[in-house]
Coordinates of C-alpha atoms and ligand atoms in Angstrom, one line a residue:
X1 CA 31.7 23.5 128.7
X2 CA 33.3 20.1 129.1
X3 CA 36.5 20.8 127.0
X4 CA 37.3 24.3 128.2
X5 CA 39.7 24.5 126.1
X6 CA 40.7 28.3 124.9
X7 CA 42.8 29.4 122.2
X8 CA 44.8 32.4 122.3
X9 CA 45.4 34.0 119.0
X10 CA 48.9 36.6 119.4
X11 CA 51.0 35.2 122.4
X12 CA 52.7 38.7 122.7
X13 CA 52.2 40.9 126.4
X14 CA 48.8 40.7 126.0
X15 CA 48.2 37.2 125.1
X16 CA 51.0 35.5 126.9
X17 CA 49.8 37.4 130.2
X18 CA 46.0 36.1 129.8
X19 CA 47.2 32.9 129.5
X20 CA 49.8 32.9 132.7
X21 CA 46.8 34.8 134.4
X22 CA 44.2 31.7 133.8
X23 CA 46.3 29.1 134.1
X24 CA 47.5 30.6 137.8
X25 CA 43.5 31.0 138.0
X26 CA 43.2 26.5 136.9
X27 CA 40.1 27.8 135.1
X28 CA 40.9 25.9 132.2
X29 CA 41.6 22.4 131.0
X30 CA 43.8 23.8 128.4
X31 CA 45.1 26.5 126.6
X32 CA 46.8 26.8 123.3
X33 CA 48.8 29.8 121.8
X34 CA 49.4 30.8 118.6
X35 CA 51.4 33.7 116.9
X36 CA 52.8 34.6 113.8
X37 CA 56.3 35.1 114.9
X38 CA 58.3 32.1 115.0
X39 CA 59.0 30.7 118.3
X40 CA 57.1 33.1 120.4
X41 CA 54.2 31.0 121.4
X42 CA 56.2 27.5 121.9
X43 CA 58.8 29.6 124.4
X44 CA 55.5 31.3 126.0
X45 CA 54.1 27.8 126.3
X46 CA 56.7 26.3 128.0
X47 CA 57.4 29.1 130.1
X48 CA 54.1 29.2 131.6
X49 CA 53.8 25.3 131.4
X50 CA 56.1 25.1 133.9
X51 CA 54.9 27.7 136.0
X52 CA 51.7 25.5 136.4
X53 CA 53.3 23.4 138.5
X54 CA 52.7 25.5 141.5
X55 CA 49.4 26.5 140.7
X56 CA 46.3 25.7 142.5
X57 CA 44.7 23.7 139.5
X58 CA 46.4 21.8 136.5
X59 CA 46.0 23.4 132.9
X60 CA 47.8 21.9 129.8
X61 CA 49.9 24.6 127.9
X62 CA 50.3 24.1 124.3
X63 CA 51.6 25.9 121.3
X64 CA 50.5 25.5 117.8
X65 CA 52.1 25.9 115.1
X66 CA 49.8 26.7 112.6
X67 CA 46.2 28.5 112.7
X68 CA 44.8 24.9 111.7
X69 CA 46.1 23.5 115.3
X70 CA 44.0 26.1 117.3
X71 CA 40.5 23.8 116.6
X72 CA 37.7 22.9 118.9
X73 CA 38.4 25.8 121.3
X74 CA 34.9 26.7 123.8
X75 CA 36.9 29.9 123.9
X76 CA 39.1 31.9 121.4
X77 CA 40.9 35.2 122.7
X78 CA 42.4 37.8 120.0
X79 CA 45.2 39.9 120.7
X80 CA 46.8 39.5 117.5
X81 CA 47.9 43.1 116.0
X82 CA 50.5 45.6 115.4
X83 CA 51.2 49.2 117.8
X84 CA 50.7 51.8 115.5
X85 CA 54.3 53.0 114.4
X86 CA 56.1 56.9 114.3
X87 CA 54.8 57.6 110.8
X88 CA 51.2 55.6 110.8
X89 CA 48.1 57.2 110.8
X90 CA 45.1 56.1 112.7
X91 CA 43.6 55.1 109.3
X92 CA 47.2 53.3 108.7
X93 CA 46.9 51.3 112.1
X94 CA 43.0 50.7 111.8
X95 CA 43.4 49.0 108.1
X96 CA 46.7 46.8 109.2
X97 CA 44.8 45.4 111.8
X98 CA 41.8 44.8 110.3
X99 CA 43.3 42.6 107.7
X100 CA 45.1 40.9 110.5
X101 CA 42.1 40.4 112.4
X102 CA 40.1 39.2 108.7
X103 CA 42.4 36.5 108.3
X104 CA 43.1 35.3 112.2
X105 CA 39.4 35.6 112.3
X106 CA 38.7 33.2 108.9
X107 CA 40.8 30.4 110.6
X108 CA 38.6 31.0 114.1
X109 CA 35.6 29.8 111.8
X110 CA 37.2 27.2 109.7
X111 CA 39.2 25.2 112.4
X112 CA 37.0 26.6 116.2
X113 CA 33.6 26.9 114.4
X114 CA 31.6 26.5 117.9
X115 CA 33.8 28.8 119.6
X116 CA 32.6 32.4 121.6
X117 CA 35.5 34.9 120.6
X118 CA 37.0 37.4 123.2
X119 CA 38.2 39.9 120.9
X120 CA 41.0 42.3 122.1
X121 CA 43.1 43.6 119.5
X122 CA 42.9 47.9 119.3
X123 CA 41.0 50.2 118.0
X124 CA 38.7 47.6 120.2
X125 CA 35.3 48.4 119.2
X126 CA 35.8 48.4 115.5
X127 CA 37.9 44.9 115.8
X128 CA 35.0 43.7 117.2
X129 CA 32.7 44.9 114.5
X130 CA 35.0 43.7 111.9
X131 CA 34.8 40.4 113.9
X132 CA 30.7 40.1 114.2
X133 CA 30.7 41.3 110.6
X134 CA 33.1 38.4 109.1
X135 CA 31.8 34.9 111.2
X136 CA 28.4 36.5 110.7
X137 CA 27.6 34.2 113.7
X138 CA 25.2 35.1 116.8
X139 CA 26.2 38.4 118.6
X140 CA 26.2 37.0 121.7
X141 CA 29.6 35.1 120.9
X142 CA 31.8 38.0 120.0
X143 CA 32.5 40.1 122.7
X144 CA 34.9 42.9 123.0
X145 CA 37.3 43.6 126.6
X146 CA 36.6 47.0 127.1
X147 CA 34.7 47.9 130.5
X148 CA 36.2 45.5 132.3
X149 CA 39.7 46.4 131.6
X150 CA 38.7 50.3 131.9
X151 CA 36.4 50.0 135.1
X152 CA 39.5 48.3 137.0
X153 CA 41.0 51.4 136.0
X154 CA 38.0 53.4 137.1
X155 CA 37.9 51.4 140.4
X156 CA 42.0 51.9 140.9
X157 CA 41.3 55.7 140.4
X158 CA 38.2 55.6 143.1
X159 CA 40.6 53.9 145.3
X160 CA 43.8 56.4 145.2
X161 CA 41.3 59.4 145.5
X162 CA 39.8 57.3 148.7
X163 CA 42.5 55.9 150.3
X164 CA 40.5 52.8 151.5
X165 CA 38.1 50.4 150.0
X166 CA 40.5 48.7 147.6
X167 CA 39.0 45.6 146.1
X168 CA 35.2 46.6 147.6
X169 CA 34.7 49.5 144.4
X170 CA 32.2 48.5 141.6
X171 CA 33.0 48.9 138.3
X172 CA 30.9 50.8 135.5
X173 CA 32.6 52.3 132.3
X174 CA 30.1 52.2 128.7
X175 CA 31.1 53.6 125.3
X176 CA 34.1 53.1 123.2
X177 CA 37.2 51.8 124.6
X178 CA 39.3 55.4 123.9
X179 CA 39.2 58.7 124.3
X180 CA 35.3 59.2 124.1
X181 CA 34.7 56.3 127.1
X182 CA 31.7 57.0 129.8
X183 CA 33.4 56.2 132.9
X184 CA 30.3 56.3 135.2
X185 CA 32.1 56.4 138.7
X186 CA 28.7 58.1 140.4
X187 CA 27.0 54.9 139.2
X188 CA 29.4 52.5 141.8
X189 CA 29.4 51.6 145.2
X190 CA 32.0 51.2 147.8
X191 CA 31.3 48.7 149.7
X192 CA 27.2 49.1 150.6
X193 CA 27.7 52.7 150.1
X194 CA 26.8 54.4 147.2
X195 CA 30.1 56.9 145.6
X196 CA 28.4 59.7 145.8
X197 CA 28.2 60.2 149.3
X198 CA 32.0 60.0 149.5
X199 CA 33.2 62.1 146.5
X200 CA 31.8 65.7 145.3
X201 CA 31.6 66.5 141.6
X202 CA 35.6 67.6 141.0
X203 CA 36.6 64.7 142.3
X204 CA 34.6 62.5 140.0
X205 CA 35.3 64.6 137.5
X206 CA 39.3 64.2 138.0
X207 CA 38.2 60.3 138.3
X208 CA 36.6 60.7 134.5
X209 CA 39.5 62.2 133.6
X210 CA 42.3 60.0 134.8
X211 CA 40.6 57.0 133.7
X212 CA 40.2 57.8 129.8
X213 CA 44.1 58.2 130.5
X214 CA 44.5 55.3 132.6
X215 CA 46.5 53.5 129.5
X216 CA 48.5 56.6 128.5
X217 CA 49.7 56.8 131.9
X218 CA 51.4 52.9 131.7
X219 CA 52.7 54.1 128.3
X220 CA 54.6 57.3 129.9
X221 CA 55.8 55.1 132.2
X222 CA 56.9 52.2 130.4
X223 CA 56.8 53.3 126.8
X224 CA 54.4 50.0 126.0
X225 CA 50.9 49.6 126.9
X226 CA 49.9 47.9 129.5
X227 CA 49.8 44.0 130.1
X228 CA 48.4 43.1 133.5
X229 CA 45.4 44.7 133.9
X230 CA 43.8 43.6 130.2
X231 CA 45.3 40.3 130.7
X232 CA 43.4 39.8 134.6
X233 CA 39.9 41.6 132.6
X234 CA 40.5 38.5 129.8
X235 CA 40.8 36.0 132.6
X236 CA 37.5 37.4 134.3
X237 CA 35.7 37.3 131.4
X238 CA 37.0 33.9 130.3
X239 CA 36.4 32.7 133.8
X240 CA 32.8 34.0 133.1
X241 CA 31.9 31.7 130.1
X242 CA 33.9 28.6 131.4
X243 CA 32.0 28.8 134.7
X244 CA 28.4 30.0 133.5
X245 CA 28.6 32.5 136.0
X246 CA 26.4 34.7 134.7
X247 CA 28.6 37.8 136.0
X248 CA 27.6 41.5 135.2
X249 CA 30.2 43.0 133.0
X250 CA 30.8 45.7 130.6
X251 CA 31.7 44.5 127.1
X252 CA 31.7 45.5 123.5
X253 CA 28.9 43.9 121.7
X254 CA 26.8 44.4 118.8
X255 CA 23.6 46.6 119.3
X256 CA 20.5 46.2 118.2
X257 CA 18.4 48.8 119.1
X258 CA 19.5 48.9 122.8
X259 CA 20.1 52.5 124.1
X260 CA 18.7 53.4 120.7
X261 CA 21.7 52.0 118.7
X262 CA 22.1 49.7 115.6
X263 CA 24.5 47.7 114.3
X264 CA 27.4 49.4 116.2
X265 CA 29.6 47.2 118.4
X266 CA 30.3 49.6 121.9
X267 CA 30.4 48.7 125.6
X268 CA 27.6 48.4 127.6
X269 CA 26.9 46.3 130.7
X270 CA 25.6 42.3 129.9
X271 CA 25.6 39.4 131.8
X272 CA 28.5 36.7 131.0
X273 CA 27.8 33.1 131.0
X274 CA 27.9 29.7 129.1
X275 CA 26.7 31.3 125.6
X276 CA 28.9 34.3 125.8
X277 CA 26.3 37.1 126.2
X278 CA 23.5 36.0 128.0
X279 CA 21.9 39.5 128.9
X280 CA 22.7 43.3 127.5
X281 CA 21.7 45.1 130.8
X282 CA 19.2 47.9 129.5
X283 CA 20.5 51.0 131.9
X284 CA 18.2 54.2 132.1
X285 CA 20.7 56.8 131.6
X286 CA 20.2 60.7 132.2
X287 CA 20.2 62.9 128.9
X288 CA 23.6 64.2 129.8
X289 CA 25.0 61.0 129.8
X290 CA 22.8 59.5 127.3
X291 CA 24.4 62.6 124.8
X292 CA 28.3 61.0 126.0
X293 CA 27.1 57.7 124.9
X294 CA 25.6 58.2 121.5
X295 CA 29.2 60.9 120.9
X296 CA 31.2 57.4 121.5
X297 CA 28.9 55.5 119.4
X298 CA 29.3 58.2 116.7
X299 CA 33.0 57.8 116.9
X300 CA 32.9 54.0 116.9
X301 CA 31.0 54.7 113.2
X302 CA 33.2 56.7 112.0
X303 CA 35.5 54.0 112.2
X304 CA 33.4 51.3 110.9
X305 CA 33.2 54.0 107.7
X306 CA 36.7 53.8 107.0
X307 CA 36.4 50.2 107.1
X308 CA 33.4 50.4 104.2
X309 CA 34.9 53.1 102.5
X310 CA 37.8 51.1 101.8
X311 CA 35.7 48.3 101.0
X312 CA 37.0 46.1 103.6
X313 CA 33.2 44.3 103.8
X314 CA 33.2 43.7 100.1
Ligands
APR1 N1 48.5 35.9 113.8 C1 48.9 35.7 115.0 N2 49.6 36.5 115.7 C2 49.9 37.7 115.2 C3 49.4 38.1 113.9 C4 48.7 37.1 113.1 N3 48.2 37.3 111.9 N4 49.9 39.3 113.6 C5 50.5 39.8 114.7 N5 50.5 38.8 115.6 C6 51.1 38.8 117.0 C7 52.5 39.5 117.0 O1 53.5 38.7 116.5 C8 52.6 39.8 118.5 O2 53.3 38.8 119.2 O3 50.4 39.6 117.9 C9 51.2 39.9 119.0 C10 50.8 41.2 119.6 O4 51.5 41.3 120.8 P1 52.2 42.7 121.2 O5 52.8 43.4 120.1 O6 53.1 42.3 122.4 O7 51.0 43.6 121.7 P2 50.2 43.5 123.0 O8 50.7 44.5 124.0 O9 50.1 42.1 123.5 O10 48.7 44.0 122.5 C11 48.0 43.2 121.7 O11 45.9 43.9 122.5 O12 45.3 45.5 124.0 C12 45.5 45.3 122.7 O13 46.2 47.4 121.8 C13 46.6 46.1 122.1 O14 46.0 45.6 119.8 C14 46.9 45.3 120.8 C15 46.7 43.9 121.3

């Protein structure tokens, strides 16, 4: 990708923190941000414009100030959204978003029509359905964060139950990103050495459980969700595409008939590179966990019906 230029649609935690995260990484020539409340992406910009001055590789930070100035990005990111609110329902938070995402999403096609989208706005795996469903394009450029932000999590959890080992602990979490995730922590090494000859079942299990709440746990602490770990799992998977890397990740993605699933966007492991998704990793999984799988899946459709019923594809 000559231009590597990447747009970044919603400069709030999320959004502004990917783009501070990349630019500290010099992965990209340039990045421009854009978001719907005055101001916030041009003081972003500038903010992290100058903070490029001491990093390793130049990037150029622009803001724009209309959807129309986000064109010709390689790579668009979506964080753009609204946290559900005291008196919303899910169904409430789900609708909002998806007409935010419908209409950032229309001005991805008309001004960035060659672009892979990195989608990232929450409920995740239904944005990202919404997403495929609207550009209609090739499903190997829309791809959701999920995996990669939850399997740092995973990781962090292996690490604290360990006590050594940080930054050697694989990663490997399938399924929706929420409550009915597969964190597969038995599947991962530390170091050369497979996880299950260094944990028994209750600590996996306490692993599982700690990293379905591994969000909810920021959110106690700091009454918002977190920022730092989605924006480092954008970077990574920006990083990815720019360099044609052709990384192993897990990410949302459209299914066709993979692990016996259609047309449902849910993560899975695939292999990053130039054109977005290069590879959806095929994993053998054992019936128990092959039953956790299609329970996610099932919850990922029944958001996807609310969508139809409400006849937001019509
Ligand atoms: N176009 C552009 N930006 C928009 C639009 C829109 N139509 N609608 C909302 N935004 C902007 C908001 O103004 C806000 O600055 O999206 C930004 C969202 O930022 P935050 O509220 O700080 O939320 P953040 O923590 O960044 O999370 C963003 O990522 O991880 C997910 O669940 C999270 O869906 C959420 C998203």
């Amino acid at each position: 990708m000559t231009n590597r230029r990447v747009g970044i649609i919603g400069a709030g935690a999320v959004g502004a923190t990917a783009a501070y995260t990349l630019a500290m990484k010099g992965v990209c020539k340039e990045i421009i941000l854009f978001d719907i409340a005055d101001g916030v992406a041009q003081g972003k910009a500038i903010d992290i414009a100058q903070a490029t001055q001491y990093a390793p590789q130049p990037t150029i930070l622009t803001s724009a100030k209309t959807p129309a100035d986000v064109k010709d990005c390689d790579i668009v990111v979506i964080t753009a959204g609204v946290p559900r609110k005291g008196d919303m329902t899910r169904e409430d938070l789900l609708m909002i978003n998806a007409k935010i995402i419908k209409s950032v999403t229309q001005d991805v096609m008309k001004y960035s029509p060659n672009a892979i989208i990195v989608s990232v706005s929450n409920p995740l795996d239904v944005m990202t359905y919404a997403i495929q469903k609207i550009t209609a394009w090739e499903s190997n450029r829309i791809i959701g964060l999920a995996g990669a932000l939850d399997g740092s999590r995973m990781a962090y959890q292996i690490y604290k139950q360990l006590g050594y080992g940080a930054g050697q602990i694989g990663t490997l979490v399938i399924g929706d990103h929420g409550q009915n995730m597969v964190p597969l922590p038995q599947k991962v090494q530390v170091g050369d050495v497979p996880s299950t000859d260094l944990l028994d079942d209750e600590a996996f299990a306490g692993i599982i459980e700690r990293t379905k709440n591994g969000g909810a746990e920021i959110v106690k602490y700091l009454g918002t969700s977190g920022y730092y770990g989605p924006a480092s799992a954008i970077a990574h998977m920006v990083e990815a595409i720019l360099n044609d890397t052709q990384t192993v990740v897990s990410c949302s993605v459209l299914l066709n008939g993979e692990y016996g699933v259609n047309n449902v966007t849910v993560g899975v492991p695939v292999v990053l590179g130039k054109n977005g998704v290069e590879k959806i990793i095929q994993m053998t999984l054992d019936p128990k966990t092959q039953k956790k799988f299609q329970d996610s899946v099932d919850s990922i459709q029944e958001s996807i019906e609310i969508l139809n019923n409400n006849g937001f594809f019509d």
